[in-house]
Coordinates of C-alpha atoms in Angstrom, one line a residue:
X1 CA -40.1 -20.2 -19.3
X2 CA -36.5 -22.2 -19.3
X3 CA -34.7 -20.3 -22.1
X4 CA -36.2 -17.1 -21.3
X5 CA -34.3 -16.9 -18.1
X6 CA -31.2 -18.4 -19.1
X7 CA -31.6 -15.3 -21.4
X8 CA -33.0 -12.8 -19.2
X9 CA -29.7 -14.7 -16.8
X10 CA -27.0 -13.7 -19.3
X11 CA -28.6 -10.3 -20.2
X12 CA -28.1 -9.4 -16.7
X13 CA -24.6 -10.9 -16.5
X14 CA -23.6 -9.0 -19.3
X15 CA -24.3 -6.0 -17.3
X16 CA -21.5 -6.5 -14.7
X17 CA -19.4 -8.3 -16.9
X18 CA -19.4 -4.9 -19.2
X19 CA -19.6 -2.6 -16.1
X20 CA -16.2 -5.2 -14.7
X21 CA -14.3 -4.4 -17.7
X22 CA -15.6 -0.6 -17.7
X23 CA -13.7 -0.2 -14.9
X24 CA -10.4 -2.1 -15.5
X25 CA -10.2 0.8 -18.6
X26 CA -10.7 3.4 -15.9
X27 CA -8.1 2.9 -13.3
X28 CA -5.0 1.9 -16.1
X29 CA -5.9 5.4 -18.1
X30 CA -2.9 3.8 -20.6
X31 CA -5.5 0.7 -21.5
X32 CA -7.5 0.5 -24.9
X33 CA -10.1 -1.0 -25.8
X34 CA -9.3 -1.4 -29.3
X35 CA -5.9 -2.5 -29.1
X36 CA -6.6 -4.7 -25.8
X37 CA -10.6 -5.4 -26.2
X38 CA -9.6 -9.6 -27.3
X39 CA -7.7 -10.2 -23.5
X40 CA -9.9 -8.1 -21.9
X41 CA -13.6 -10.4 -23.2
X42 CA -11.4 -13.2 -23.1
X43 CA -10.4 -12.7 -19.8
X44 CA -12.5 -10.7 -18.2
X45 CA -16.0 -10.6 -19.6
X46 CA -16.7 -13.8 -20.4
X47 CA -16.1 -15.3 -16.9
X48 CA -17.9 -13.1 -15.7
X49 CA -20.9 -13.6 -17.8
X50 CA -20.5 -17.3 -17.6
X51 CA -20.7 -17.5 -14.0
X52 CA -22.8 -14.5 -13.5
X53 CA -25.6 -16.8 -16.1
X54 CA -25.4 -19.5 -13.7
X55 CA -25.9 -17.5 -10.8
X56 CA -29.1 -15.7 -12.2
X57 CA -29.9 -18.9 -13.7
X58 CA -29.8 -20.7 -10.2
X59 CA -32.5 -17.9 -9.2
X60 CA -34.9 -18.1 -11.4
X61 CA -35.4 -21.8 -10.8
X62 CA -35.2 -21.4 -7.1
X63 CA -37.7 -18.8 -7.9
X64 CA -39.9 -20.6 -9.9
X65 CA -39.7 -23.8 -7.9
X66 CA -41.1 -21.8 -4.9
X67 CA -44.2 -20.9 -6.8
X68 CA -43.1 -17.1 -7.0
X69 CA -43.9 -16.3 -11.6
X70 CA -43.4 -12.9 -12.5
X71 CA -46.9 -12.2 -13.5
X72 CA -46.3 -8.6 -15.4
X73 CA -42.5 -9.1 -16.3
X74 CA -41.8 -5.3 -17.5
X75 CA -40.0 -6.9 -20.9
X76 CA -41.8 -9.1 -22.7
X77 CA -40.1 -12.3 -23.3
X78 CA -37.3 -11.8 -20.4
X79 CA -38.8 -13.0 -17.4
X80 CA -37.1 -11.9 -14.2
X81 CA -34.8 -9.8 -16.7
X82 CA -35.7 -6.5 -14.3
X83 CA -34.6 -8.2 -10.8
X84 CA -31.4 -9.7 -12.4
X85 CA -30.7 -6.9 -13.7
X86 CA -30.5 -4.5 -11.0
X87 CA -28.6 -6.8 -9.0
X88 CA -26.2 -6.5 -11.7
X89 CA -25.8 -3.2 -11.7
X90 CA -26.1 -3.0 -7.8
X91 CA -23.3 -5.0 -8.0
X92 CA -21.5 -2.1 -10.5
X93 CA -22.5 0.4 -8.7
X94 CA -21.0 -0.8 -4.5
X95 CA -17.2 -1.5 -7.4
X96 CA -17.3 1.4 -8.5
X97 CA -18.0 3.4 -5.0
X98 CA -15.2 1.0 -3.8
X99 CA -12.4 1.2 -6.9
X100 CA -13.1 5.3 -6.9
X101 CA -12.6 5.4 -3.5
X102 CA -10.0 2.7 -3.1
X103 CA -7.4 3.7 -5.6
X104 CA -8.8 7.5 -6.0
X105 CA -5.4 8.7 -5.5
X106 CA -3.9 6.1 -8.4
X107 CA -5.5 7.9 -12.0
X108 CA -5.0 10.9 -12.9
X109 CA -7.7 13.3 -12.0
X110 CA -9.5 13.9 -14.5
X111 CA -9.9 10.0 -14.6
X112 CA -11.1 9.8 -10.7
X113 CA -13.5 12.4 -12.3
X114 CA -14.8 10.5 -15.1
X115 CA -14.8 7.7 -12.9
X116 CA -17.5 9.8 -10.3
X117 CA -19.7 10.3 -13.1
X118 CA -19.5 6.7 -14.1
X119 CA -20.6 5.5 -10.2
X120 CA -23.3 8.1 -10.4
X121 CA -24.7 7.0 -13.8
X122 CA -24.3 3.0 -12.9
X123 CA -26.2 4.1 -9.3
X124 CA -29.0 6.1 -11.0
X125 CA -29.8 3.3 -13.5
X126 CA -29.6 1.1 -11.1
X127 CA -32.5 3.6 -9.0
X128 CA -34.6 3.2 -12.0
X129 CA -34.2 -0.8 -12.0
X130 CA -35.9 -1.0 -9.6
X131 CA -38.4 2.0 -8.8
X132 CA -39.8 -0.1 -11.5
X133 CA -39.6 -3.9 -9.8
X134 CA -40.8 -1.6 -6.9
X135 CA -44.0 -0.6 -9.1
X136 CA -44.0 -4.4 -10.4
X137 CA -44.2 -5.9 -6.9
X138 CA -46.5 -4.1 -5.6
X139 CA -49.1 -3.5 -8.5
X140 CA -48.3 -6.9 -10.7
X141 CA -51.6 -6.9 -12.5
X142 CA -51.7 -3.2 -13.5
X143 CA -49.5 -3.1 -17.1
X144 CA -47.0 0.2 -17.6
X145 CA -46.1 0.8 -20.9
X146 CA -42.7 2.8 -20.5
X147 CA -41.4 0.0 -17.8
X148 CA -40.7 -1.9 -20.6
X149 CA -38.3 0.7 -22.1
X150 CA -37.1 2.8 -19.3
X151 CA -36.0 -0.9 -18.7
X152 CA -33.9 -1.2 -21.6
X153 CA -33.0 2.2 -21.6
X154 CA -31.1 2.2 -17.8
X155 CA -29.7 -1.3 -18.1
X156 CA -27.8 0.8 -21.8
X157 CA -27.1 3.4 -20.3
X158 CA -25.0 1.5 -17.8
X159 CA -22.7 0.8 -20.2
X160 CA -22.9 2.8 -22.7
X161 CA -22.3 5.9 -20.6
X162 CA -19.4 4.8 -18.7
X163 CA -17.6 4.0 -21.8
X164 CA -18.3 7.4 -23.4
X165 CA -16.9 9.4 -20.0
X166 CA -14.1 7.6 -20.2
X167 CA -11.1 10.4 -21.5
X168 CA -8.2 10.0 -23.2
X169 CA -5.0 10.0 -20.9
X170 CA -3.8 13.5 -21.7
X171 CA 0.5 13.9 -22.3
X172 CA 2.8 13.8 -19.4
X173 CA 3.8 17.4 -18.5
X174 CA 7.8 18.6 -20.2
X175 CA 10.0 18.8 -16.7
X176 CA 12.0 21.7 -16.4
X177 CA 15.5 21.5 -17.0
X178 CA 17.2 22.5 -13.1
X179 CA 20.7 23.0 -13.1
X180 CA 22.8 21.2 -9.8
X181 CA 26.3 21.3 -8.5
X182 CA 27.6 19.5 -5.3
X183 CA 26.2 21.1 -1.8
X184 CA 27.3 20.4 1.6
X185 CA 24.0 19.3 3.4
X186 CA 23.0 21.5 6.6
X187 CA 21.3 18.5 8.6
X188 CA 23.0 15.0 8.6
X189 CA 19.3 12.7 8.6
X190 CA 18.8 9.3 9.5
X191 CA 15.5 8.0 8.8
X192 CA 13.6 4.6 10.1
X193 CA 10.4 3.0 8.5
X194 CA 8.5 0.9 10.9
X195 CA 5.4 -0.1 9.1
X196 CA 2.0 -0.6 11.4
X197 CA 3.0 1.4 13.8
X198 CA 0.2 4.2 15.0
X199 CA 0.1 6.7 17.7
X200 CA -2.7 5.1 19.3
X201 CA 0.0 2.6 20.2
X202 CA 2.4 4.6 20.9
X203 CA 0.4 6.8 23.2
X204 CA -0.7 3.2 25.2
X205 CA 2.7 2.1 25.4
X206 CA 4.2 5.3 27.0
X207 CA 1.2 5.5 29.7
X208 CA 1.7 2.0 30.0
X209 CA 5.9 2.3 31.0
X210 CA 6.9 -0.5 28.5
X211 CA 8.2 1.8 26.0
X212 CA 11.0 4.0 28.4
X213 CA 12.8 5.0 24.6
X214 CA 10.2 6.5 22.5
X215 CA 8.7 8.4 25.3
X216 CA 11.7 10.4 26.1
X217 CA 12.0 10.6 22.5
X218 CA 8.5 12.2 22.6
X219 CA 9.9 15.0 24.9
X220 CA 13.2 15.6 23.4
X221 CA 11.6 15.9 19.8
X222 CA 8.0 16.6 18.1
X223 CA 5.4 14.0 16.8
X224 CA 2.3 13.4 16.0
X225 CA 0.3 11.2 13.5
X226 CA 1.2 10.8 9.6
X227 CA -2.5 10.5 6.9
X228 CA -1.8 7.8 4.8
X229 CA -2.8 6.7 1.3
X230 CA -5.0 4.0 0.1
X231 CA -4.5 1.4 -0.5
X232 CA -2.3 0.8 2.3
X233 CA -0.4 -0.9 1.1
X234 CA 3.5 -0.7 1.3
X235 CA 5.2 -0.2 -2.4
X236 CA 3.0 3.2 -3.5
X237 CA 2.8 4.6 -0.1
X238 CA 6.5 3.9 0.9
X239 CA 7.0 5.0 -2.7
X240 CA 4.6 8.1 -2.1
X241 CA 6.9 9.1 1.1
X242 CA 9.9 9.1 -1.0
X243 CA 9.0 11.0 -4.2
X244 CA 6.5 13.5 -2.8
X245 CA 4.0 12.2 -4.8
X246 CA 0.9 10.6 -5.2
X247 CA 1.0 6.8 -6.6
X248 CA -1.2 8.3 -9.5
X249 CA 2.2 10.5 -10.6
X250 CA 5.2 7.8 -9.3
X251 CA 3.2 4.7 -11.1
X252 CA 3.5 2.0 -8.4
X253 CA 0.4 1.5 -7.2
X254 CA 0.2 -1.9 -5.6
X255 CA 2.7 -5.0 -5.0
X256 CA 2.7 -6.5 -9.0
X257 CA 1.1 -5.4 -12.0
X258 CA -0.5 -7.7 -14.3
X259 CA -0.9 -9.2 -17.5
X260 CA -4.9 -10.5 -19.2
X261 CA -3.7 -13.7 -21.6
X262 CA -2.7 -12.0 -25.3
X263 CA -2.1 -8.5 -24.0
X264 CA 1.1 -6.8 -24.2
X265 CA -0.4 -4.4 -21.9
X266 CA 0.7 -4.0 -18.4
X267 CA -2.0 -3.3 -16.1
X268 CA -1.6 -1.9 -12.8
X269 CA -4.7 -1.9 -11.3
X270 CA -7.7 -4.8 -11.6
X271 CA -11.0 -3.7 -10.0
X272 CA -11.4 -4.5 -6.3
X273 CA -13.7 -7.0 -5.0
X274 CA -14.1 -8.9 -8.6
X275 CA -11.7 -12.1 -7.5
X276 CA -9.2 -11.3 -9.4
X277 CA -7.1 -14.3 -7.1
X278 CA -9.7 -17.1 -9.1
X279 CA -9.0 -15.4 -12.5
X280 CA -5.3 -16.1 -11.4
X281 CA -5.6 -19.6 -10.7
X282 CA -8.1 -20.3 -13.9
X283 CA -4.8 -18.6 -16.1
X284 CA -6.3 -15.7 -17.3
X285 CA -4.7 -13.5 -15.1
X286 CA -0.9 -13.6 -14.4
X287 CA 0.9 -11.2 -11.8
X288 CA 4.8 -9.9 -11.8
X289 CA 6.4 -7.6 -9.4
X290 CA 7.3 -4.7 -9.3
X291 CA 11.2 -3.3 -8.5
X292 CA 12.9 0.2 -8.8
X293 CA 12.3 0.3 -13.0
X294 CA 8.7 0.6 -12.5
X295 CA 9.1 3.7 -10.7
X296 CA 8.2 6.6 -13.2
X297 CA 9.1 9.6 -11.1
X298 CA 13.0 10.0 -9.2
X299 CA 13.4 9.6 -5.5
X300 CA 15.0 11.1 -2.7
X301 CA 18.1 9.4 -3.5
X302 CA 17.9 10.4 -6.9
X303 CA 17.8 14.2 -5.8
X304 CA 20.6 13.6 -3.1
X305 CA 22.9 12.2 -5.6
X306 CA 22.5 14.6 -8.3
X307 CA 23.3 17.4 -5.3
X308 CA 26.5 15.0 -4.6
X309 CA 25.3 14.3 -1.0
X310 CA 25.7 10.5 -1.1
X311 CA 22.5 8.4 0.5
X312 CA 22.4 4.5 2.2
X313 CA 19.0 2.8 1.4
X314 CA 18.4 -0.7 3.4
X315 CA 15.4 -2.7 2.2
X316 CA 12.6 -0.2 1.1
X317 CA 10.0 -1.8 -1.6
X318 CA 11.0 -1.1 -5.1
X319 CA 14.7 -1.6 -4.3
X320 CA 15.3 -4.6 -6.1
X321 CA 17.1 -4.8 -8.0
X322 CA 19.3 -2.2 -6.3
X323 CA 20.1 1.4 -8.3
X324 CA 23.1 2.1 -8.5
X325 CA 23.3 5.3 -6.3
X326 CA 26.5 7.2 -4.6
X327 CA 26.8 5.7 -1.6
X328 CA 24.6 2.1 -1.5
X329 CA 21.4 0.1 -1.3
X330 CA 20.6 -3.1 -0.1
X331 CA 17.9 -4.8 -1.5
X332 CA 14.7 -6.1 0.2
X333 CA 16.0 -9.0 -1.1
X334 CA 19.0 -9.5 0.7
X335 CA 18.0 -11.7 3.5
X336 CA 16.7 -14.1 0.5
X337 CA 20.8 -14.7 0.2
X338 CA 21.0 -18.2 -1.0
X339 CA 17.5 -19.1 -2.3
X340 CA 18.1 -16.6 -5.8
X341 CA 18.4 -18.0 -9.4
X342 CA 21.6 -18.7 -11.3
X343 CA 21.6 -14.9 -12.7
X344 CA 19.7 -12.8 -10.8
X345 CA 21.2 -9.4 -9.7
X346 CA 23.1 -9.1 -6.7
X347 CA 20.7 -7.6 -3.9
X348 CA 23.6 -4.7 -2.7
X349 CA 25.4 -2.2 -5.2
X350 CA 28.3 -1.3 -4.6
X351 CA 28.4 -5.1 -4.2
X352 CA 32.5 -4.7 -2.4
X353 CA 31.3 -5.2 1.3
X354 CA 28.4 -8.4 0.1
X355 CA 30.2 -10.9 1.2
X356 CA 31.1 -9.4 5.0
X357 CA 26.6 -8.6 5.0
X358 CA 25.8 -12.3 4.4
X359 CA 27.9 -12.9 7.6
X360 CA 24.8 -10.5 9.3
X361 CA 22.4 -12.7 7.4
X362 CA 19.8 -14.0 9.7
X363 CA 18.4 -17.4 9.5
X364 CA 14.9 -18.3 11.7
X365 CA 16.9 -21.4 13.4
X366 CA 19.4 -18.5 14.2
X367 CA 17.3 -17.0 16.2
X368 CA 17.6 -17.5 20.5
X369 CA 15.6 -19.4 22.4
X370 CA 15.6 -17.3 25.4
X371 CA 14.4 -14.3 22.9
X372 CA 11.5 -16.1 21.3
X373 CA 10.5 -16.8 25.4
X374 CA 10.3 -13.3 25.4
X375 CA 7.7 -12.8 22.9
X376 CA 5.7 -16.4 23.5
X377 CA 5.0 -17.7 26.3
X378 CA 4.9 -21.5 25.9
X379 CA 5.0 -22.5 29.0
X380 CA 0.9 -22.4 28.6
X381 CA 0.1 -25.6 26.8
X382 CA -2.0 -25.3 23.6
X383 CA -3.4 -29.3 22.4
X384 CA -3.3 -26.9 18.9
X385 CA -1.5 -23.7 17.8
X386 CA -4.0 -21.2 16.4
X387 CA -1.5 -19.1 15.0
X388 CA 2.0 -20.5 12.7
X389 CA 3.7 -18.3 15.1
X390 CA 6.9 -19.8 14.3
X391 CA 6.3 -18.9 10.3
X392 CA 4.9 -15.1 11.0
X393 CA 7.3 -14.6 14.3
X394 CA 10.0 -16.0 13.6
X395 CA 10.2 -16.8 9.8
X396 CA 8.5 -13.4 8.4
X397 CA 9.2 -10.9 11.2
X398 CA 12.0 -11.9 13.8
X399 CA 14.7 -12.8 11.3
X400 CA 14.4 -10.2 8.9
X401 CA 14.1 -7.9 10.5
X402 CA 17.4 -9.0 12.8
X403 CA 19.0 -9.8 9.2
X404 CA 19.0 -5.6 8.0
X405 CA 19.1 -4.2 11.7
X406 CA 22.8 -6.1 11.3
X407 CA 23.4 -5.4 7.8
X408 CA 22.5 -1.7 7.5
X409 CA 25.1 -1.3 11.3
X410 CA 27.4 -2.3 9.5
X411 CA 27.0 -0.5 5.8
X412 CA 26.3 2.9 7.7
X413 CA 29.4 2.3 9.6
X414 CA 31.6 1.8 6.5
X415 CA 29.9 4.3 4.3
X416 CA 28.8 6.6 6.5
X417 CA 26.3 8.7 4.2
X418 CA 24.2 11.9 5.2
X419 CA 21.1 10.5 3.9
X420 CA 20.6 6.5 5.8
X421 CA 17.1 5.3 5.8
X422 CA 16.0 1.8 6.8
X423 CA 12.7 -0.3 7.4
X424 CA 11.3 -3.1 9.6
X425 CA 8.1 -4.5 8.4
X426 CA 8.4 -7.1 11.2
X427 CA 5.6 -4.9 12.5
X428 CA 2.7 -5.1 10.1
X429 CA 3.6 -8.7 10.2
X430 CA 2.8 -9.3 14.0
X431 CA 0.3 -6.9 13.9
X432 CA -2.0 -8.8 11.1
X433 CA -1.2 -12.5 13.4
X434 CA -1.3 -11.6 17.1
X435 CA -3.1 -8.8 17.4
X436 CA -6.6 -9.8 18.4
X437 CA -4.5 -11.7 21.7
X438 CA -3.1 -8.8 22.6
X439 CA -7.3 -7.0 22.4
X440 CA -9.1 -10.0 23.7
X441 CA -11.7 -7.7 24.8
X442 CA -12.1 -6.1 21.1
X443 CA -12.5 -9.8 19.7
X444 CA -14.4 -11.7 22.2
X445 CA -13.8 -14.7 21.0
X446 CA -10.1 -15.6 22.1
X447 CA -9.9 -18.0 24.6
X448 CA -7.5 -16.9 28.1
X449 CA -4.6 -19.5 27.2
X450 CA -4.2 -18.3 24.1
X451 CA -4.2 -14.5 24.9
X452 CA -1.7 -16.1 27.7
X453 CA 0.5 -17.1 25.2
X454 CA 0.3 -14.9 22.5
X455 CA -0.7 -11.7 24.0
X456 CA 2.5 -9.7 24.4
X457 CA 3.9 -10.7 20.7
X458 CA 3.0 -7.5 19.5
X459 CA 4.6 -5.3 22.9
X460 CA 7.7 -7.3 22.9
X461 CA 8.0 -6.4 19.2
X462 CA 7.6 -3.0 19.8
X463 CA 10.1 -2.9 22.6
X464 CA 12.8 -4.7 20.2
X465 CA 12.7 -2.1 17.6
X466 CA 12.1 0.9 20.1
X467 CA 15.5 -0.6 21.5
X468 CA 16.9 -0.6 18.1
X469 CA 15.5 3.6 17.3
X470 CA 17.2 4.1 21.1
X471 CA 20.4 3.5 20.3
X472 CA 20.4 5.5 17.4
X473 CA 18.8 8.0 18.7
X474 CA 21.7 8.3 21.4
X475 CA 24.7 7.8 18.1
X476 CA 23.2 11.5 17.4
X477 CA 26.1 13.7 16.3
X478 CA 25.8 17.3 16.0
X479 CA 24.0 18.1 12.9
X480 CA 22.5 14.9 12.7
X481 CA 18.5 14.2 12.7
X482 CA 16.5 11.0 13.3
X483 CA 12.9 10.2 12.0
X484 CA 10.9 7.5 13.0
X485 CA 7.9 7.3 10.3
X486 CA 5.1 4.8 9.8
X487 CA 3.4 4.6 6.6
X488 CA 0.5 3.5 7.9
X489 CA -1.6 1.9 12.0
X490 CA -2.8 -0.6 12.5
X491 CA -6.4 -1.4 13.8
X492 CA -8.3 -4.7 14.9
X493 CA -9.9 -6.0 11.8
X494 CA -13.7 -5.6 11.6
X495 CA -16.7 -7.9 12.3
X496 CA -17.6 -8.3 9.4
X497 CA -14.5 -9.1 7.6
X498 CA -13.7 -11.4 10.5
X499 CA -16.6 -13.5 10.4
X500 CA -15.6 -13.7 6.3
X501 CA -12.5 -14.9 7.2
X502 CA -14.4 -17.9 9.7
X503 CA -17.1 -18.6 7.5
X504 CA -14.0 -19.3 4.5
X505 CA -12.4 -21.1 6.5
X506 CA -9.2 -19.3 7.1
X507 CA -7.4 -17.7 9.7
X508 CA -8.4 -16.4 12.3
X509 CA -8.2 -12.4 11.5
X510 CA -6.4 -10.1 13.5
X511 CA -5.3 -6.4 12.8
X512 CA -5.8 -5.1 9.9
X513 CA -4.3 -1.3 7.7
X514 CA -7.3 -1.9 4.9
X515 CA -9.4 1.3 6.8
X516 CA -6.4 3.7 6.3
X517 CA -5.4 3.9 10.1
X518 CA -2.8 7.3 10.7
X519 CA 1.2 6.3 10.7
X520 CA 3.1 8.1 13.1
X521 CA 6.0 10.4 12.6
X522 CA 8.5 11.2 15.9
X523 CA 11.8 14.0 14.5
X524 CA 14.6 14.3 17.0
X525 CA 17.6 16.2 17.0
X526 CA 19.8 19.0 15.7
X527 CA 17.4 22.2 15.0
X528 CA 14.1 20.0 16.0
X529 CA 11.8 21.8 18.1
X530 CA 11.1 19.8 21.7
X531 CA 8.0 18.9 23.2
X532 CA 5.8 20.0 19.4
X533 CA 2.3 17.7 18.7
X534 CA 2.8 17.9 15.1
X535 CA -1.5 17.5 13.2
X536 CA -2.3 18.1 9.8
X537 CA 0.8 16.1 8.3
X538 CA 0.7 13.7 5.7
X539 CA 3.3 10.7 4.0
X540 CA 3.8 13.3 1.5
X541 CA 5.3 15.8 3.7
X542 CA 8.2 13.6 4.2
X543 CA 10.3 13.9 1.2
X544 CA 9.6 18.3 0.7
X545 CA 11.1 18.2 4.6
X546 CA 14.2 16.2 4.0
X547 CA 15.1 17.8 1.6
X548 CA 14.6 21.4 2.9
X549 CA 16.2 19.8 6.3
X550 CA 19.1 19.3 4.0
X551 CA 19.5 22.4 2.6
X552 CA 18.1 21.2 -1.0
X553 CA 14.9 23.0 -2.5
X554 CA 11.4 22.3 -2.5
X555 CA 9.9 20.3 -5.8
X556 CA 6.9 22.5 -6.5
X557 CA 5.1 19.7 -7.9
X558 CA 6.2 17.5 -4.4
X559 CA 2.3 17.0 -3.6
X560 CA 3.4 17.6 -0.2
X561 CA 4.9 20.6 2.4
X562 CA 7.3 21.1 4.6
X563 CA 6.3 20.5 8.1
X564 CA 7.5 24.1 9.2
X565 CA 5.8 23.2 13.1
X566 CA 8.8 20.6 14.0
X567 CA 11.5 23.1 13.6
X568 CA 12.6 25.2 15.9
X569 CA 13.0 29.0 15.3
X570 CA 16.7 29.7 15.1
X571 CA 16.6 26.8 12.1
X572 CA 14.0 28.0 10.3
X573 CA 14.9 31.7 10.4
X574 CA 18.1 31.0 9.3
X575 CA 16.8 29.1 6.0
X576 CA 14.2 30.1 4.2
X577 CA 12.9 27.3 2.3
X578 CA 13.5 27.5 -1.2
X579 CA 12.2 26.0 -4.4
X580 CA 12.3 24.2 -7.9
X581 CA 9.9 23.5 -11.0
X582 CA 11.0 19.7 -10.1
X583 CA 13.7 16.9 -10.2
X584 CA 11.9 15.0 -13.3
X585 CA 14.5 16.5 -15.5
X586 CA 17.9 16.1 -13.1
X587 CA 20.2 14.6 -13.7
X588 CA 21.6 11.9 -11.3
X589 CA 25.0 11.9 -11.2
X590 CA 27.0 15.3 -10.8
X591 CA 29.7 15.9 -13.2
X592 CA 31.9 16.5 -9.9
X593 CA 32.7 13.0 -8.2
X594 CA 35.4 12.3 -5.2
X595 CA 37.6 10.2 -5.2
X596 CA 36.0 7.7 -3.1
X597 CA 32.9 7.7 -2.4
X598 CA 32.6 5.3 0.8
X599 CA 34.0 7.5 4.0
X600 CA 34.2 11.3 3.2
X601 CA 33.3 13.1 6.1
X602 CA 30.4 16.1 6.0
X603 CA 32.9 18.5 6.2
X604 CA 34.9 17.8 3.1
X605 CA 32.0 16.8 0.6
X606 CA 32.5 20.8 -1.0
X607 CA 34.8 20.8 -3.3

């Protein structure tokens, strides 16, 4: 009985492990079972078979110890197999649907359809096993001749059919050549990226009078929610913002890529919910960061440069090492200057102002204690800090954001590019750690003293960011437009996640954006209609809208649209929307150049 139970456990866990391998193949269209089969076997299949066998075998022995034995197993010689296989396929079905929903924007459409059919197949197989298990439980002594064939057929189909459904990746479309010439931009654009800022946070702050600067911007310009993409991670969403393409096209699908031990293939995704971090700790999976070279599509600055329009990019994801652009690019690793290893690339292109930019770096120890006192009420004495607030607030949020605000101002003054984009990540950081103290009524288990000590961190941080936004808005010149863009918002972590974190002994969870809360868009400036409530906008609309506002054609292979509702009538009539097939075949640098691309007035950019 013990050996037969062990055999049932091994077979059932093989079903789960096989489906994890199949999911990996769906999520990585370039992976091949023939080429990568040994690595998939070693790094994914075998670990899950071993762990699943132990878990199922322990459950079988526990059931037997309580006297609960199967009187009539549907499959002779395999006690508990139907029940174990039901659990395995139920977990497999859940993983299929979770990854299908979470990564539907990250894999090609034909793979999405095939993955949906695979999820239906696995779910159907689980339902068949459930029916057999219910019949066995209700009628333990009545044999069914079809039970064994159905159980075996359902289990086998949950592996064979998904493998057969996986399509072969098609060849990439050939880009259509597009000729460019130097043009004078119709408008100059300042884009400020702020993660973790949603419409509800702005509306609440404006209503309470704590965000008067943003309140003024809402009246002066257009404003509304910005639908985000799943997964709501900075690199894929911001790359979509700057390319107008979905992650399945631009190739940035997460914070990092994966390598399986023994395989030369770079896996862009591994199944969500499959405890990949445990495989990393075991040394079976390694990760590598994604950079500018990982992006497969042209970004906004590439398109602008092809028309001779300079750009200044500060800190955004995928800017390290910085690209060789017309204008400048300050990488997201700049604030770590001094910690780099020998041979690391310079964090600024061109590097001629690097020494001066270095003086703008703010170390955590440089942050004024008087400023910190505005965030954290240090007069409230706690026996121990429930959150490492200095690390989260000072080291990860304030010091880096202040660094890029100061360095970005220096570089923008020196180069004065027609397109300037800078990014602040600190609100996202403090949202994860401090939202529970800002909204204790939602979480319910926040002591009053902790709420008093940390309850104003998020409000104060947003006030600081709004001051920086206000400085840029007050400095707008004729022909300039300010765009405030948030890739996603922040919401309280759901109860089940907070419970899992508490059971696991982790830190108390605050905010999360896993549910894909909306970001926002605020547009202010010359040509923007005031007081317009933007609706049905998404992060994919930013690139087409920026191209249009600057007088360039929109690529038809972009997924988004021009947000014409934010334009005043005179500007829209004078500037009809033009299109080109694609920007993918552009020559990034036009033939004609300028003697000094650093300081060129807007009215002298056309040769």
